[in-house]
Structure formats: C-alpha cells, structure tokens
Coordinates of C-alpha atoms in Angstrom, one line a residue:
M1 CA 69.4 -134.0 65.0
A2 CA 70.6 -135.0 61.3
S3 CA 73.1 -137.5 62.9
Y4 CA 70.5 -138.9 65.2
L5 CA 68.2 -139.5 62.1
Q6 CA 70.9 -141.0 59.8
D7 CA 72.7 -143.1 62.5
H8 CA 69.9 -144.3 64.8
L9 CA 66.4 -143.9 63.2
C10 CA 66.6 -144.3 59.6
P11 CA 68.6 -147.8 59.6
Q12 CA 65.6 -149.1 61.7
L13 CA 63.0 -148.0 59.5
I14 CA 64.2 -150.3 56.8
G15 CA 61.7 -153.3 56.4
R16 CA 58.9 -151.7 58.6
D17 CA 55.5 -151.1 57.5
A18 CA 55.3 -147.3 56.8
H19 CA 51.6 -147.3 57.8
R20 CA 52.1 -148.6 61.4
I21 CA 52.8 -145.0 62.4
E22 CA 51.9 -145.3 66.1
D23 CA 53.8 -148.5 66.5
I24 CA 56.9 -146.9 64.9
W25 CA 56.4 -143.8 67.1
Q26 CA 56.3 -145.9 70.4
F27 CA 59.2 -148.1 69.2
F28 CA 61.5 -145.1 68.8
Y29 CA 60.3 -143.4 71.9
K30 CA 60.6 -146.2 74.3
G31 CA 63.6 -147.5 72.7
A32 CA 65.7 -144.3 73.6
Y33 CA 67.1 -144.4 77.0
W34 CA 67.3 -140.6 77.3
R35 CA 63.7 -139.4 76.4
R36 CA 61.9 -136.2 75.6
G37 CA 65.1 -134.3 74.9
P38 CA 64.8 -131.9 71.9
V39 CA 67.1 -133.9 69.5
T40 CA 65.3 -137.0 70.2
M41 CA 61.9 -135.7 69.9
S42 CA 62.6 -133.6 67.0
A43 CA 64.0 -136.6 65.1
I44 CA 61.0 -138.8 66.0
S45 CA 58.8 -136.0 64.8
A46 CA 60.5 -135.7 61.5
V47 CA 59.8 -139.5 61.0
D48 CA 56.4 -139.1 62.2
M49 CA 55.4 -136.4 59.7
A50 CA 57.1 -138.1 56.8
L51 CA 55.0 -141.4 57.8
W52 CA 51.9 -139.4 57.7
D53 CA 52.7 -137.8 54.3
I54 CA 53.3 -141.5 53.1
K55 CA 49.9 -142.6 54.2
A56 CA 48.1 -139.6 52.5
K57 CA 50.0 -140.0 49.3
A58 CA 49.1 -143.9 49.4
A59 CA 45.4 -142.7 50.0
N60 CA 45.8 -140.2 47.1
M61 CA 44.2 -137.6 49.3
P62 CA 45.5 -134.5 51.3
L63 CA 46.4 -135.4 54.8
Y64 CA 43.7 -133.1 56.2
Q65 CA 41.1 -135.2 54.3
L66 CA 42.8 -138.5 55.7
L67 CA 42.4 -136.9 59.3
G68 CA 38.9 -135.9 59.1
G69 CA 38.4 -133.1 56.5
A70 CA 38.8 -129.3 56.8
S71 CA 37.0 -127.5 59.5
R72 CA 38.2 -123.9 58.8
E73 CA 39.2 -121.9 55.6
G74 CA 42.4 -120.4 57.1
V75 CA 44.2 -119.6 60.5
M76 CA 45.3 -116.5 62.2
V77 CA 49.0 -115.9 62.2
Y78 CA 51.0 -113.3 64.3
C79 CA 54.0 -111.2 63.5
H80 CA 56.9 -110.0 65.5
T81 CA 57.5 -106.2 65.9
T82 CA 60.4 -104.6 67.7
G83 CA 62.3 -101.4 68.4
H84 CA 65.0 -100.1 70.4
S85 CA 62.5 -97.4 71.7
I86 CA 58.7 -97.0 72.1
D87 CA 58.8 -94.8 68.9
E88 CA 60.6 -97.6 66.9
A89 CA 58.4 -100.1 68.2
L90 CA 55.4 -98.2 67.1
D91 CA 56.8 -97.7 63.5
D92 CA 57.3 -101.3 63.4
Y93 CA 53.8 -102.0 64.5
A94 CA 52.4 -99.8 62.0
R95 CA 54.5 -101.4 59.0
H96 CA 52.9 -104.8 60.0
Q97 CA 49.6 -103.4 60.5
E98 CA 49.7 -102.1 56.9
L99 CA 50.5 -105.7 55.9
G100 CA 47.2 -106.8 57.4
F101 CA 48.2 -108.8 60.4
K102 CA 45.6 -109.1 63.0
A103 CA 47.8 -110.3 65.8
I104 CA 50.9 -108.5 66.7
R105 CA 53.6 -109.3 69.2
V106 CA 55.5 -106.4 70.7
Q107 CA 59.0 -106.2 72.1
C108 CA 61.1 -103.1 73.1
G109 CA 64.3 -102.0 74.3
I110 CA 64.3 -101.0 78.0
P111 CA 65.8 -97.8 79.1
G112 CA 68.8 -98.2 81.2
M113 CA 69.4 -101.9 79.9
K114 CA 72.1 -102.2 77.0
T115 CA 70.5 -105.2 75.3
T116 CA 67.1 -106.9 75.3
Y117 CA 66.5 -110.5 74.4
G118 CA 64.1 -110.7 71.6
M119 CA 65.1 -107.8 69.3
S120 CA 65.5 -107.8 65.7
K121 CA 69.0 -107.0 64.4
G122 CA 68.0 -103.8 62.7
K123 CA 65.0 -101.8 61.3
G124 CA 62.9 -103.8 59.3
L125 CA 64.5 -107.0 59.8
A126 CA 62.6 -110.1 61.0
Y127 CA 63.5 -111.2 64.6
E128 CA 65.3 -114.5 64.7
P129 CA 66.6 -115.7 68.2
A130 CA 69.1 -118.0 66.5
T131 CA 71.1 -115.5 64.4
K132 CA 74.5 -114.2 65.6
G133 CA 74.4 -111.0 67.6
Q134 CA 74.8 -109.5 71.0
W135 CA 73.0 -110.9 73.7
P136 CA 72.0 -109.6 77.0
E137 CA 74.5 -110.1 79.8
E138 CA 73.3 -111.5 83.0
Q139 CA 74.4 -108.6 85.2
L140 CA 72.4 -106.2 83.0
W141 CA 69.0 -107.6 83.3
S142 CA 66.7 -105.6 85.8
T143 CA 63.4 -107.1 86.5
E144 CA 62.1 -103.8 88.2
K145 CA 63.0 -101.7 85.0
Y146 CA 61.1 -104.4 82.9
L147 CA 58.1 -104.4 85.1
D148 CA 57.8 -100.6 85.2
F149 CA 58.4 -100.0 81.5
M150 CA 56.6 -102.8 79.5
P151 CA 53.0 -101.4 80.5
K152 CA 54.2 -97.9 79.0
L153 CA 54.8 -99.8 75.7
F154 CA 51.3 -101.4 75.7
D155 CA 49.8 -98.0 76.6
A156 CA 51.5 -96.3 73.6
V157 CA 50.4 -99.0 71.3
R158 CA 46.7 -98.9 72.4
N159 CA 46.7 -95.2 72.4
K160 CA 47.9 -94.8 68.9
F161 CA 46.3 -98.1 67.3
G162 CA 43.5 -99.0 69.3
F163 CA 42.2 -102.4 70.0
D164 CA 41.6 -103.6 66.4
E165 CA 44.5 -106.1 66.7
H166 CA 45.5 -108.7 69.2
L167 CA 48.5 -107.9 71.2
L168 CA 51.0 -110.4 72.3
H169 CA 54.1 -110.2 74.3
D170 CA 56.9 -112.7 75.2
M171 CA 58.5 -112.6 78.7
H172 CA 61.0 -115.2 78.0
H173 CA 60.8 -117.1 81.3
R174 CA 62.5 -114.4 83.3
L175 CA 59.9 -113.7 86.1
T176 CA 58.9 -115.2 89.2
P177 CA 55.2 -116.1 89.8
I178 CA 54.5 -113.4 92.1
E179 CA 56.1 -110.9 89.7
A180 CA 54.2 -112.6 86.7
A181 CA 51.0 -112.3 88.6
R182 CA 51.4 -108.7 89.5
F183 CA 52.5 -107.9 85.8
G184 CA 49.4 -109.7 84.2
K185 CA 47.3 -107.7 86.6
S186 CA 48.9 -104.4 85.7
I187 CA 48.1 -104.8 82.0
E188 CA 44.7 -106.0 82.0
D189 CA 43.4 -103.0 80.6
Y190 CA 45.2 -103.3 77.6
R191 CA 43.4 -106.7 76.7
M192 CA 46.5 -108.7 75.8
F193 CA 46.0 -111.8 73.6
W194 CA 48.5 -113.5 75.7
M195 CA 51.8 -113.0 77.8
E196 CA 54.2 -115.8 76.6
D197 CA 56.4 -117.8 79.0
P198 CA 56.3 -115.5 82.1
T199 CA 58.0 -118.2 84.3
P200 CA 60.3 -121.1 83.7
A201 CA 58.1 -123.6 81.9
E202 CA 59.4 -126.7 83.8
N203 CA 57.6 -125.4 87.0
Q204 CA 54.0 -125.6 85.7
E205 CA 52.5 -125.0 89.4
C206 CA 53.6 -121.5 88.7
F207 CA 51.0 -121.1 86.1
R208 CA 48.2 -122.2 88.4
L209 CA 49.2 -119.1 90.8
I210 CA 49.6 -116.7 88.2
R211 CA 46.0 -117.5 86.7
Q212 CA 44.7 -117.2 90.3
H213 CA 45.6 -113.5 90.3
T214 CA 45.1 -112.2 86.8
V215 CA 42.8 -112.6 83.8
T216 CA 45.7 -111.8 81.4
P217 CA 46.0 -115.1 79.1
I218 CA 49.1 -117.2 79.4
A219 CA 50.9 -118.9 76.4
V220 CA 53.5 -121.4 77.2
G221 CA 54.7 -124.7 75.5
E222 CA 57.4 -124.0 72.9
V223 CA 60.2 -125.3 75.1
F224 CA 58.3 -128.6 75.7
N225 CA 59.2 -131.6 73.5
S226 CA 56.2 -133.8 74.3
I227 CA 52.7 -133.7 75.6
L228 CA 54.0 -136.2 78.2
G229 CA 54.2 -134.8 81.6
L230 CA 52.3 -131.7 80.8
Q231 CA 49.6 -130.6 83.4
T232 CA 46.5 -128.6 83.4
T233 CA 46.1 -125.3 85.5
D234 CA 42.3 -125.8 85.9

C-alpha cells in the first residue's frame, strides 16, 4: 500500500484543491483499472481521511463537529477471548470481564483438531491474526466437530457468567448456508450479539437464507473494501 500511495496517488495530489474531497476520491477510484482491491481502496482511504483532517483543521474545529456534531458520549467496544479448552476460555473471559468489557468475543480450541484459527499465541496475549504462528491445516478442519462443540462453549459461558455481557463469535467464513442456519438456530438460547462471517462474504445471497431460519444476528463486512456492490438481506 505504501508503494501505491507514494508512486501513484501522492504525485497526483500535487496542485489539487484539498477541499474537493469527493472529487479526489472519484478521480482516484475511477482512474484505477483494477478497482475495489484491498491495496487500492486502503490507499484511497488513507488519502480520504487525510483530506478530511485537513478540512477540519482549516475550519479550526474537530472533524465530528464539522460533520454535524456529537450524538453520543462514547461507543461500545468488544474484546477477544480465547482458550485451547473451555476452561482456558472461561478464565480469559473472566479476565476481560474484570476489565469492564460489556461485549466479549469467544473462540476456543476444538477437541480432536490440532489447531484452530482465531486463537491467541499464548495465555494472556492478545489475538492477532497477522502474527506468525501455526495455522490450521486444511485436512484438520472438521465442520461436524465445530458445530457439535461450539454450543458447549457458549453454554459454559452463560452458565458461569450469565447474560450481563454481549456474547460474540467469529466463524471465519467456514460454513455453508445450511450449516450456518442450523448453527444459528442451535445457539439462539444463548442470545448471541452476533455470529460473524458464517459463510464466504462474496456470496451475499447466503445471508438471506440464513436469516430466514434463525434470529441469531449476523455480522459481516470486514473483508469488503467498498460499499459499492453490497446488497441488503431484507
């Protein structure tokens, strides 16, 4: 991305009016032959944020004031808890609960599977998917074991900690629509805040089918690079 910025975008910013934010965005977006990729859109986004910062500084006010003013005093954030067993996950959950988090994502190792994506690299360490480590091998994944085990994790969390916190879980695009619908239905009693990325995000029709079979909310979108092409599931 740094190369794309330095070699392609920044030279074309010289001499342009920094206040014409939308015009510059459209110029860079429509001027790129290969559109919507993560490198292109991340670079354009970096320029876009910088231009809004310039506009706010020129107006001598915080950007949120320039965009209409504050509408809330804070926002809820969530944390990641993991464990190679349910007991480890519960310990990590308790640690984050004590820190005051009201929304907690839970992931856990699955018995019979050597590795599971989405785990931290050690006890007390933050989860970070970009760090080096051992990744799950394709032949090790078992959808059946996953679907059978994960409700047990949520049951253990709710039995020990109750329903005071929002409970989240990331599925990492691994299921089919039918599997995801069945999974969402099976965990409704645990009142999940969301199940994230149940199916490959590029097939957005999947979400419509899932929503027809479960009231468990779906979270999706982190792999999209633009609002263009997104569809509603209503």
